[in-house]
Structures are given as C-alpha cells and as structure tokens.
Amino acid sequence: MSTPRHGSGAPTAPPGHEGPPWTRNDALVAVAAGVLDLVGFTIVVQSEHGYVPVTGCLLMVASAVPLLVRRRAPLLTLAVMLLFGLALNLSVSVPQHFNATTAVALFTVARSQRPAVTAVAAPVTVALTLVTRHTWPLPTLVDTLSNAASGVLVLISAAVLNRWQREQAAKRQMLTDRALADERRRIARELHDIVAHHITTMQLMAGGARANLDRNPEVAREALVTLEGSGRMALREMRQLLDVLRAGDEVEDEPTAPQPGVGDLERIVADSCRAGLPAVLDTRGTERPLPPSVGLTVFRIVQEALTNARKYAGQARASVRLTYEPDAVAVEVTDDGEGVGTRHPTGSGYGLVGMRERVGLHGGTLETGPRDEGGFRVAARLPLTADEGVRR
C-alpha cells in the first residue's frame, strides 16, 4: 500500500464543518508565485514594448490561482496552469519563460505522483512553455536548453526532498521502535521483580504454615497473615504496572499508590525475616530524599538480592547496607550462605540482568559475585546530580 509523499499540512475538519479546499500555506505559495511572475512579466514587457497589456496581467494572475488546490489535484493544477500560460504566450508578445508558477506546479506533481507520471508531465511542461507567438514551432537552442534545465532542477529538488522525508520517516520509526523496546524491557524488569520477590515469599510462607499447622498454630497463623499481605502487595504493584499500560484508555477511580523507594526497605527486610532469611538494615550517612527513579532502583536491587538469597543461600543471614554519599547513594546486600554456584555467577539470570539495566540507566556501577569469606555480595552505586546531591 502506497503512502502519500507529503502531507496537506491542514488539520482534518470535522464532519459538517469542512473549510476551503486549500490551506494558508497553499494561499501564500500561490500569492508569492503570482506576484513574482507578475513583476517579472511587467518588467520584461515594459522594457520590450513600452507598455504593459492588461490581458497579459490578468492571464498571469489567473495562472497562479490553480496553485490553491495543488495538493488535492496536482495534475489538474498543472494542466490548468499550462493552459493559462499557453493562452498568455499566444495572446501577448512575450519571450519564452519557465516561471515560478510552472516550477511550483511541476514540483508538486513530482512530489506526489509516481515516477512514470512525472516522466510524462515534465517534458510536456517544458515543451508547452516553449510555445510563443514568435518562436514556435522552431524555438531556439538556448531557449530549449534553458527550459529543460529549469525542469531538471525542479525534478532534482523534488527527488532530494522526497528522499529526505523518507529518511526522516525511517528515523522516526526507528526511534519509536527503540522506545517501545525499552518500555517492554522496563515492564519485563518490573514483572520479574514483582513476581520473583512476592511469589518466593508466598511459597516460603505457605511451606512454613503447612509445617507448623499442627505443632504451632500461632506460627502458622502469622505465616498465613504474611502470605496474605504479600499477595495483596503483589496484586497492587501489578495493578500499578497494568495502569501504566492502560494509560489514557480509562480513568481509574482509585488513586494509584506511589512507587516503592528507600522508605520501603525496612518492610522488605522484615518480610525477609518472616520468610526465613534473617536480615538487618544498616543506614549510613545523612538521610535525604532521593529522586523517585533512584529510590525505585535501590528498592528493586535489595528486593532481588534478598529474593535470590532466600532461594539459593540456604540457612544464612543477610545484611543490607544503604550509604548516603555527598554525590551518590550506594547499596550493598550480602549473605553468608552457600549455594553460590546456582546463583547465575556469569550474570545470565534475569534478575541480575534487570539489576544491571536499572543501574546502567542511571550511569551507576554494579558488582555481583561470591565473597571470599563465603556467601554472595551485590553492591551498586548510583551517582546523583548536583541538584540531587547533598545541599550544604
């Protein structure tokens, strides 16, 4: 399916409120071309004959009027303009001319029509502009080359502009595709973080409740309460993510909860303890508000690191250290467990990939790997701009 090579530049009028068949730009082009041709015609005729014929001026102005609808009917515009020009050339003694009106009409045809149509329209236009009272049917070689060169320049200009527009359209499509791919990766990271953390917690809580159901009902009850809270939190975060995907489709009556940040670290550390992985949170430096995107990145890194520790570390303890630096914020999650070999040591797991992408978006650094004394370590440092850093 072919697409038009240029837009009309006019907004679509609502049904029942259609405006004129031309735009303001069309009117400006028609007026400019008509004035330019009229001035040139007046100067040439005055210098050669000593007077300016009124008929010639009227025909010169009339030949520019069809340019008003050149975008809607380019071939018809060119044909009508050539008829007016032919009438002018045969009624007034003027030299041959390839004027501005002719150039605009032929340029529009070359921009909007197929190459085969342009290949026919161009030589016809050049031939008819050579028809005058004194030169036809034997125009001079200079006149023929001059008009032919003018036509070729118009065609070259149209071809160059068409190619430029195609390149720009391809570039815009590439940027759109890249933005969509980035958004898909972001959504995939969010889904992985939500599902991996909450489902793992719910699985461990369900197992703990089952194991203590007969021996210690109170512990089983607390595990089920935690499981219910994790499920509710997972549903709320997934709903927020779906609301982003449905943005603009409908208005939600319930306000959306804010994205998690560093203020929620105590909660997920407590969830980790209830899920069977003892963990502590150590905050160093002067606490201050962080940009929402940075706070979300810190939260997701801690969440993913604790989730991995619960999966692979076995009987272990974990430590979360959050450090506020003057120009950055650093977070480190360590554990003293085992099972290092199953924790994607080469960085091929989706969780570690998601961490690296999040940190990379902020220009930060991420270090992951086993510790010399045993266990696993995840450390990230996110730089802050001057406005986001500490204010003295």
mmCIF file of C-alpha atoms in Angstrom, residues 27 47 114 180 216 246 284 349 360:
data_model
loop_
_atom_site.group_PDB
_atom_site.id
_atom_site.type_symbol
_atom_site.label_atom_id
_atom_site.label_comp_id
_atom_site.label_asym_id
_atom_site.label_seq_id
_atom_site.Cartn_x
_atom_site.Cartn_y
_atom_site.Cartn_z
ATOM 1 C CA ALA A 27 -2.551 30.514 -0.428
ATOM 2 C CA SER A 47 11.255 47.095 -21.482
ATOM 3 C CA ARG A 114 4.524 8.127 -9.392
ATOM 4 C CA LEU A 180 8.805 0.530 22.569
ATOM 5 C CA ASN A 216 2.308 -24.441 66.417
ATOM 6 C CA ARG A 246 -3.703 1.249 30.016
ATOM 7 C CA ARG A 284 24.819 5.272 56.950
ATOM 8 C CA GLY A 349 19.928 -14.639 35.215
ATOM 9 C CA GLY A 360 23.047 1.428 33.755
#
